[in-house]
Coordinates of C-alpha atoms and ligand atoms in Angstrom, one line a residue:
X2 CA -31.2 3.1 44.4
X3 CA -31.4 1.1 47.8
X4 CA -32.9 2.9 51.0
X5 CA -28.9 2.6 51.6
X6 CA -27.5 4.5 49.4
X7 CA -30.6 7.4 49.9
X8 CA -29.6 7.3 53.3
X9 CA -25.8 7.9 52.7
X10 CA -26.8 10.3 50.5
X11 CA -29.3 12.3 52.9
X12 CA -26.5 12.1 55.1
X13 CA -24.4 14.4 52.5
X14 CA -27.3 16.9 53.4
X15 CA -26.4 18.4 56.5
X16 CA -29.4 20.6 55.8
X17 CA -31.6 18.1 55.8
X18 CA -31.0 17.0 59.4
X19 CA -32.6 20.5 60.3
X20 CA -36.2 20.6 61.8
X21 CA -39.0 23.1 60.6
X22 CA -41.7 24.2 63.3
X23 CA -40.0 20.8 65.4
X24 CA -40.8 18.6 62.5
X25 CA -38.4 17.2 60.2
X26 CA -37.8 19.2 57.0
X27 CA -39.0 17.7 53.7
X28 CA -37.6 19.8 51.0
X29 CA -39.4 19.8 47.9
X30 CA -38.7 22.9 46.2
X31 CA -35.6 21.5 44.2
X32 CA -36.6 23.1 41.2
X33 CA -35.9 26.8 43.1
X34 CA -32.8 25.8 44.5
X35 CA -31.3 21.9 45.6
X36 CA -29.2 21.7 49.1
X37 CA -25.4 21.4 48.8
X38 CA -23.6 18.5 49.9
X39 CA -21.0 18.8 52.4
X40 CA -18.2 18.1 49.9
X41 CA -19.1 21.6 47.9
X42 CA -19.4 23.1 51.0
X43 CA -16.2 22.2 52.2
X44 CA -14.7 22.8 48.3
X45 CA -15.1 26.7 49.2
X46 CA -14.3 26.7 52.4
X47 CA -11.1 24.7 51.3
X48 CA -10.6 27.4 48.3
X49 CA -10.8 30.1 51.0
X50 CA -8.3 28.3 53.5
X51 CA -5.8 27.8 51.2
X52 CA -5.7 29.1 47.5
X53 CA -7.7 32.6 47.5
X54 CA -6.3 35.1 45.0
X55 CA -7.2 36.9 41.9
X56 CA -7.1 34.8 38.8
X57 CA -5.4 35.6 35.7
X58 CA -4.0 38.5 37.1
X59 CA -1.2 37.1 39.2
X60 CA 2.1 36.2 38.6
X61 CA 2.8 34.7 42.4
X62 CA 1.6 31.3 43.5
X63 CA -1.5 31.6 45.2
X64 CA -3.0 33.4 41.8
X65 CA -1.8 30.5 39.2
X66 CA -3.1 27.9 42.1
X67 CA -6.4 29.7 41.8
X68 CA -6.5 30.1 37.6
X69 CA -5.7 26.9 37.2
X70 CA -8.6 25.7 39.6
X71 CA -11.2 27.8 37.8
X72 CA -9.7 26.8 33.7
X73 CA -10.1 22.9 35.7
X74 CA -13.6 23.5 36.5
X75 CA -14.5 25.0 32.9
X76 CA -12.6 21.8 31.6
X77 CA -15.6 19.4 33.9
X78 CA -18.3 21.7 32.7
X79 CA -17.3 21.2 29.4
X80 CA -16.9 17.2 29.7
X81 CA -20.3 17.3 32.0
X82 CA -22.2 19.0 28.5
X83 CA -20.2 17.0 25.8
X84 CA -18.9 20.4 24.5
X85 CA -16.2 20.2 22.0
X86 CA -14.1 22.9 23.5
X87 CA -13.3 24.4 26.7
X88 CA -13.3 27.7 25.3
X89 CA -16.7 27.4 24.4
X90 CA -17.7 27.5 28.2
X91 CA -18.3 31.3 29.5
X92 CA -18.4 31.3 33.2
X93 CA -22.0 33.4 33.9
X94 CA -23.8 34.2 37.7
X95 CA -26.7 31.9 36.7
X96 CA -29.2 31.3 33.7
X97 CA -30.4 34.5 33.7
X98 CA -27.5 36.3 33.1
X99 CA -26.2 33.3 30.4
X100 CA -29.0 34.2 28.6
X101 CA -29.4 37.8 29.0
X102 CA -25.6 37.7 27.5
X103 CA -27.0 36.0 24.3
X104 CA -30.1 38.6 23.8
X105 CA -27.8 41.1 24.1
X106 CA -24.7 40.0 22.2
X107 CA -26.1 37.8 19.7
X108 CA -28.9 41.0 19.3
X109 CA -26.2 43.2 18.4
X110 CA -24.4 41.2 16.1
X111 CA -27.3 39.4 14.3
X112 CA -30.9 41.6 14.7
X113 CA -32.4 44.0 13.1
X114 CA -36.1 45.6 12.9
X115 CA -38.3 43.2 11.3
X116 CA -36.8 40.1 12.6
X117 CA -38.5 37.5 15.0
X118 CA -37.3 35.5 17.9
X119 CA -39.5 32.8 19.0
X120 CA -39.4 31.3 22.3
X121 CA -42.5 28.7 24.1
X122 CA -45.4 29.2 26.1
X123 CA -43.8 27.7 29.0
X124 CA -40.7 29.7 29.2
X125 CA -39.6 31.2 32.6
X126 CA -39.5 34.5 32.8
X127 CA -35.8 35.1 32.5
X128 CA -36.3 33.4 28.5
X129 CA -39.1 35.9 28.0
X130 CA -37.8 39.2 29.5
X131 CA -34.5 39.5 27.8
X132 CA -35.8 38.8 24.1
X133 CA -38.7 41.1 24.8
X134 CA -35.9 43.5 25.8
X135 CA -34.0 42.9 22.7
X136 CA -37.4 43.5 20.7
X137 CA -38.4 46.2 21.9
X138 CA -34.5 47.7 21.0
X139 CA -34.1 47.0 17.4
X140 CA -38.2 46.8 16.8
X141 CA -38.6 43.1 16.6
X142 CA -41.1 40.9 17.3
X143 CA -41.6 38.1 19.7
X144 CA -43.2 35.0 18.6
X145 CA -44.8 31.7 20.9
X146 CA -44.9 28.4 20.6
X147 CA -48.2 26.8 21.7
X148 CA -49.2 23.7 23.4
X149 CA -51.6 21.2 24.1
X150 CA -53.6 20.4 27.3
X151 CA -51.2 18.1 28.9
X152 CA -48.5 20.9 28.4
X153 CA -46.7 19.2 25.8
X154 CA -45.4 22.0 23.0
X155 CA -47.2 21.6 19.3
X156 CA -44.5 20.9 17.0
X157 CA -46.6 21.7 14.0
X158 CA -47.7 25.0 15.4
X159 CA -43.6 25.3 15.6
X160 CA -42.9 24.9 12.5
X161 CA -45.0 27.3 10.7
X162 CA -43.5 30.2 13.0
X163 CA -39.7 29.2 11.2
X164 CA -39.6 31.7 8.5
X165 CA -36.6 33.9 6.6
X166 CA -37.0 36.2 9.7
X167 CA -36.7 34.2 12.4
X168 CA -33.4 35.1 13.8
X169 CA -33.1 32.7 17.1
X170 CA -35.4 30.2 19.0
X171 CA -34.7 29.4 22.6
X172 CA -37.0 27.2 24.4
X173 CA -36.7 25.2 27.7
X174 CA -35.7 21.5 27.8
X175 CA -37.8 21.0 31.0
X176 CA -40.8 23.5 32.0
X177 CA -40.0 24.3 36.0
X178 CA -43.9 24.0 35.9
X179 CA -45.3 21.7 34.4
X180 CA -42.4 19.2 34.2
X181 CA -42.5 18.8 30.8
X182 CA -39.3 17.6 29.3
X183 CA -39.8 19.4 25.8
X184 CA -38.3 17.1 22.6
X185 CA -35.1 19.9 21.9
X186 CA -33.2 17.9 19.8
X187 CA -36.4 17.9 17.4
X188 CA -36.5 21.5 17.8
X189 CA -33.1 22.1 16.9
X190 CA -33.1 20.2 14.0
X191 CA -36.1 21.7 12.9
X192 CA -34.8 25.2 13.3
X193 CA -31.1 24.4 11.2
X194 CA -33.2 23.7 8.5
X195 CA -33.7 27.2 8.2
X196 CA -30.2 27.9 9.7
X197 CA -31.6 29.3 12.6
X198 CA -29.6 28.7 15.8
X199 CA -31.3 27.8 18.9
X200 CA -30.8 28.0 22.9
X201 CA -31.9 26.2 25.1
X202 CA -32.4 26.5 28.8
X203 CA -30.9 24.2 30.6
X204 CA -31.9 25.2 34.4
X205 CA -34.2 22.4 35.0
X206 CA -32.7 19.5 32.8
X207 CA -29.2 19.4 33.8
X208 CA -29.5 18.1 37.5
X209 CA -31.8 15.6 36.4
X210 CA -30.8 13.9 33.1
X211 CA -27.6 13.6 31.1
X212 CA -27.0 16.3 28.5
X213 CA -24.8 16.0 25.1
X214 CA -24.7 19.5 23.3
X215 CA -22.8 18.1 20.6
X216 CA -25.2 15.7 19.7
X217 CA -28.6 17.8 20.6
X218 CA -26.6 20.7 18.3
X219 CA -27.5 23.1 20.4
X220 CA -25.9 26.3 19.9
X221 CA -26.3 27.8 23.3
X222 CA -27.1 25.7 26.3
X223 CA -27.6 27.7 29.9
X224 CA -27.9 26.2 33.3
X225 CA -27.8 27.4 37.2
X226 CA -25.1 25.9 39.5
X227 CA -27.3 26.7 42.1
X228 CA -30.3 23.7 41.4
X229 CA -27.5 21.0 40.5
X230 CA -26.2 21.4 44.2
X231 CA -23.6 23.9 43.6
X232 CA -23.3 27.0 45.8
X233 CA -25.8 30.0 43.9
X234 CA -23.7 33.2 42.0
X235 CA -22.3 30.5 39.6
X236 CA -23.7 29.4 36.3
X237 CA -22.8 28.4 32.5
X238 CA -23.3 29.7 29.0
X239 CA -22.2 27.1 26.5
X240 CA -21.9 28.7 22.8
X241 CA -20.7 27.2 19.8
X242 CA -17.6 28.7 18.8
X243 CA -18.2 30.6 15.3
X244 CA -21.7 32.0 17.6
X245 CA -19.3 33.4 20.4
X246 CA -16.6 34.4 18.1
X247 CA -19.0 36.7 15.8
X248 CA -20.9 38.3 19.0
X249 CA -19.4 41.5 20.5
X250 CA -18.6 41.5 24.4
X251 CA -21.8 41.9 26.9
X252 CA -19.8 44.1 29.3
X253 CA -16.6 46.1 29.5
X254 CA -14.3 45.5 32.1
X255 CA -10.9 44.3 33.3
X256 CA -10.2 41.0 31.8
X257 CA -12.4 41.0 29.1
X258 CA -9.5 43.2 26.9
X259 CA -6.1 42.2 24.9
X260 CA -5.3 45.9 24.8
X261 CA -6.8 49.3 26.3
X262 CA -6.0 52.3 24.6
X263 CA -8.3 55.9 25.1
X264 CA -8.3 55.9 21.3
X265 CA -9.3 52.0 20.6
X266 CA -9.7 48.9 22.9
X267 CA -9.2 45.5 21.3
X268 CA -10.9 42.3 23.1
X269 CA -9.6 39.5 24.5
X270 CA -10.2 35.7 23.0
X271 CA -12.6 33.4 24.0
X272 CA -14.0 32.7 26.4
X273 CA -12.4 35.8 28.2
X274 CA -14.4 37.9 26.1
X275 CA -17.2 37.2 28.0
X276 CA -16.0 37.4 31.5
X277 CA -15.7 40.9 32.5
X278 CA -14.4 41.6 35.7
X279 CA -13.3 39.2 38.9
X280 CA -15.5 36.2 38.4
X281 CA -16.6 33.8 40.7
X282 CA -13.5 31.4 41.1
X283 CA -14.8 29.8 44.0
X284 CA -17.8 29.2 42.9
X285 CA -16.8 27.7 39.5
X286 CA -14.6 24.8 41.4
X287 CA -17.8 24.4 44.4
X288 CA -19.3 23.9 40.6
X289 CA -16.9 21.6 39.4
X290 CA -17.3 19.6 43.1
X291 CA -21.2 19.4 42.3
X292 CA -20.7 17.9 39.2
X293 CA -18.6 15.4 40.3
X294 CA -20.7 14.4 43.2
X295 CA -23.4 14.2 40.8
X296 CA -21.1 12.2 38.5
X297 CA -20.4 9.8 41.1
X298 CA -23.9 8.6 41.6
X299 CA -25.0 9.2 37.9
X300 CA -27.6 10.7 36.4
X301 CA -29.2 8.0 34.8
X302 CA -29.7 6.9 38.1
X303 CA -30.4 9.7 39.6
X304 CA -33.4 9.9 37.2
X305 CA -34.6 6.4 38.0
X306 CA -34.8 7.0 41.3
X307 CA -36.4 10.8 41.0
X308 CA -38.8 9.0 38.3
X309 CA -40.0 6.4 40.6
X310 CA -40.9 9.3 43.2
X311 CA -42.4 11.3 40.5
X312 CA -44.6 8.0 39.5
X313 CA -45.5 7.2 43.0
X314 CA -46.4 10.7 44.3
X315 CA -48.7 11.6 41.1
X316 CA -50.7 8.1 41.8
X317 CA -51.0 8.8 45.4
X318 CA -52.0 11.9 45.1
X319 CA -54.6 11.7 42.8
X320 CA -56.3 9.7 45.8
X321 CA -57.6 12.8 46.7
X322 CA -60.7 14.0 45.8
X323 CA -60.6 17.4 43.5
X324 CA -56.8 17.3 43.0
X325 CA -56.1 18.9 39.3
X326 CA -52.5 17.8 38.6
X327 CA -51.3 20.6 36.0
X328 CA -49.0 19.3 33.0
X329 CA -49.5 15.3 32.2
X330 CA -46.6 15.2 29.3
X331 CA -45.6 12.4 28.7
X332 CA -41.9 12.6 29.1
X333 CA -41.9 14.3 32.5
X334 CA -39.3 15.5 34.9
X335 CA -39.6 15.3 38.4
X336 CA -41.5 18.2 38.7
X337 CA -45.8 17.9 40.1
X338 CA -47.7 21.4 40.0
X339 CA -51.3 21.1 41.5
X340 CA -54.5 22.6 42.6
X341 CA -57.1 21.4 45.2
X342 CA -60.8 22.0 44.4
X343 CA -60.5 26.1 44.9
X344 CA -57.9 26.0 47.4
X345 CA -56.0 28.8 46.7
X346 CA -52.3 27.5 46.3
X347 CA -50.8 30.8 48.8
X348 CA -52.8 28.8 51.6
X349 CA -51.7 25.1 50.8
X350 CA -48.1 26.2 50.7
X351 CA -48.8 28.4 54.3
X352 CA -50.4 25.2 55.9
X353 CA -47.8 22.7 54.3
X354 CA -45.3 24.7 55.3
X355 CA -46.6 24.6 59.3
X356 CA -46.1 20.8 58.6
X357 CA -42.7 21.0 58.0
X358 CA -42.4 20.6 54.0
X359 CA -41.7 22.9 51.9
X360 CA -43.3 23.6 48.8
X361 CA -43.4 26.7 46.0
X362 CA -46.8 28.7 45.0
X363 CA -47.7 30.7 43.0
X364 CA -46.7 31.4 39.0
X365 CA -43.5 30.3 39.8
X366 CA -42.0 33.3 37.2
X367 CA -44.3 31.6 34.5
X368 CA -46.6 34.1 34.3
X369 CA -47.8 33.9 30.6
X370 CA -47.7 30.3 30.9
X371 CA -50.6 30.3 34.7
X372 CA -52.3 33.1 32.3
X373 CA -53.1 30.4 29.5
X374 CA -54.1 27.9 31.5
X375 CA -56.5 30.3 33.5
X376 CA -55.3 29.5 36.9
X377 CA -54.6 31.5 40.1
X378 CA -50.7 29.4 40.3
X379 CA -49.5 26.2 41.3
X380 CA -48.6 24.2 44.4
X381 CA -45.4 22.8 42.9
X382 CA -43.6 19.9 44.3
X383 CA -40.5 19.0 42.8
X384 CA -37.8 16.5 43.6
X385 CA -33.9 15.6 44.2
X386 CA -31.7 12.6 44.6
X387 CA -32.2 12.8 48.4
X388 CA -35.8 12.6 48.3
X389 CA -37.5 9.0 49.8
X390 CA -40.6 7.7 49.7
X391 CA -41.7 8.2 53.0
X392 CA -41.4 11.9 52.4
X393 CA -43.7 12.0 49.1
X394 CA -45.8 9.6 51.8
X395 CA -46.1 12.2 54.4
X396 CA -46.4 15.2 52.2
X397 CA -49.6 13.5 50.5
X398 CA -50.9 13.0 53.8
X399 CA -50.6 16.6 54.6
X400 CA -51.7 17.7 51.3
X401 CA -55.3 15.3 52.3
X402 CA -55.5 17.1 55.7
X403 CA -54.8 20.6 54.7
X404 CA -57.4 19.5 52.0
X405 CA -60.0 18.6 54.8
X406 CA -59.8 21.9 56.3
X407 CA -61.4 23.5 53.2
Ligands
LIG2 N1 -35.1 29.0 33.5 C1 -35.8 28.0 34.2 C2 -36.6 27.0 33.5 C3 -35.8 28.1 35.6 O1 -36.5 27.2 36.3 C4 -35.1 29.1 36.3 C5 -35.2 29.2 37.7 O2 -36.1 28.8 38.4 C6 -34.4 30.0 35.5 C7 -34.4 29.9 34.1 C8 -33.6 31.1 36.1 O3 -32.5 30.6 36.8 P1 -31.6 31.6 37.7 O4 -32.6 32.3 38.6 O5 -30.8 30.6 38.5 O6 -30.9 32.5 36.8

């Protein structure tokens, strides 16, 4: 991209016209949560202005204005993954709850004591949690794939933990740590050779590189609308069909039912089933507005340009003397964790942010992952379209001074 187009696109960012401690912001936790463009921001506002109302509910104007603007979005999320059907796309409030959904739906209908789930070493903890949850229910066990030292998963280690009781894999495409982007089309395949179906989370690939589901044949694919610029509460469980179909509802609620009876309740189709309750209409088309803005520019170059910064700010920053970058993969996502001689990574983050750039520390909800690799956390830097390279040049200048002060 041309310093040009960054610029029109920084000046999307109304945000990023703000000024930290008098400096100018430089916003590089992207893979907690990106900045919204003005045009989503004005998407809810707009929604709120003029088309507010209960969906599905209503038979006056406002109300069918307002369904047919959330059933448009689901049609955009389902083009944006390459899903075969609309129905297939169950609005969620975020990853978490996508794939808490899954543990506990897919649990009920499929699990039983004995069984395994296996998941990687470099899961976040909201694809840890729920299938330890689900374990520790029906008396299953939990099993991890390993990896190698630049943080890249072992495939062969993978394959021997596929057995007659592995009932699901779900693994990340990209580690929110280490960057890796993990090879899931491999892993799926892998895993349908034993006709086990796999999820993956999608909360750090999506806003960075163009996902097909159809042709990864995944059978459940999550992601956050929050880190692809779209306003936080809002997020997307894709399920194959014959998955969704055969799994009983998560929760109970209006909406979710074709008929309510004290004796018997009987559930609605899909993918009502799975959307108990008022949902988040406004945020599903602020969604639908973040995808298309990332459309617009495209994510192919979207990852050129985040690439190029990812390149330039690992070589620069290995100028500095005792920097330990954690996770080398080889395919990488924007994504740079680090640690300084014995700099703890609380104070980097403390004296970075006194400089005006934001940063994450810590285990960055990886905690089994910092564990293995014996570390106290990360610094993590990690990237967005509006990024430039005078701000990956003044962060590693900070990062050498707040160096010199230890
Ligand atoms: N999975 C990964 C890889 C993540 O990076 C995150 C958030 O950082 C999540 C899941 C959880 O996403 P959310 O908090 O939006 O549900």
């Amino acid at each position: 991209m041309t310093q040009n187009e960054i610029q029109n696109i920084r000046d999307d960012f109304p945000i990023l016209k703000e000024k930290v401690y008098g400096k100018d912001l430089i916003y590089l936790d992207n893979a907690a949560t990106t900045q919204k463009p003005r045009c989503v921001i004005e998407k809810m506002t707009d929604a709120y202005y003029r088309y507010n109302a209960n969906i599905h509910r209503g038979v006056h104007y406002l109300s069918q204005v307002a369904t047919e603007a959330n059933e448009h979005a689901r049609a955009t999320v389902a083009d944006f993954l390459h899903a075969a059907n609309r129905h297939e796309i169950i609005f969620t409030r975020g990853t978490t709850e996508a794939i808490n959904l899954v543990a506990f739906s897919f649990g009920e209908a499929f699990c039983h004591a004995g069984d395994e789930i296996v998941v990687s070493v470099m899961e976040h903890h909201s694809n840890i949690v729920p299938w330890q949850m689900l374990c520790e229910r029906k008396g299953m066990t939990l099993r991890v794939i390993p990896m190698n030292e630049a943080g890249e998963l072992d495939l062969d280690a993978y394959r021997t933990l596929l057995n007659e009781h592995t009932r699901l894999v779900a693994v990340a495409h990209v580690s929110n740590v280490l960057g890796t982007v993990n090879p899931v089309g491999d892993i799926i395949a892998l895993a349908h050779e034993h006709d086990i179906p796999v999820l993956v989370d999608g909360a750090q690939s999506t806003p960075h590189l163009a996902v097909d589901v159809t042709e990864l044949d995944a059978d459940f694919y999550v992601f956050s609308g929050h880190k692809i610029y779209a306003p936080t509460g809002i997020g997307v469980l894709y399920g194959k069909e014959r998955w969704l179909n055969a799994m009983p509802p998560y929760q109970g609620g209006g909406e979710m039912i074709a008929t309510v009876r004290f004796e018997k309740t009987t559930y609605n189709e899909l993918p009502f089933k799975f959307e108990a309750g008022t949902p988040d209409y406004i945020g599903s088309v602020a969604l639908e507005e973040a995808l298309n803005y990332v459309q617009r520019i495209g994510l192919p170059r979207i990852a050129e340009h985040e690439h190029a910064l990812l390149d330039y700010t690992t070589r620069r920053l290995l100028e500095i003397d005792g920097m330990r970058i954690i996770g080398t993969a080889h395919e990488k996502s924007a994504v740079i964790s680090f640690l300084v001689r014995d700099i703890h990574p609380y104070d980097m983050g403390m004296l970075l942010d006194k400089l005006g750039i934001a940063v994450r520390t810590g285990h960055h909800c990886a905690q089994p992952l910092i564990d293995s690799l014996g570390i106290p956390g990360t610094v993590r830097a990690s990237f967005a379209l509006y990024n430039t390279t005078e701000e990956s040049d003044r962060f590693v200048e900070a990062v050498k001074r707040v160096s010199s002060m230890f």
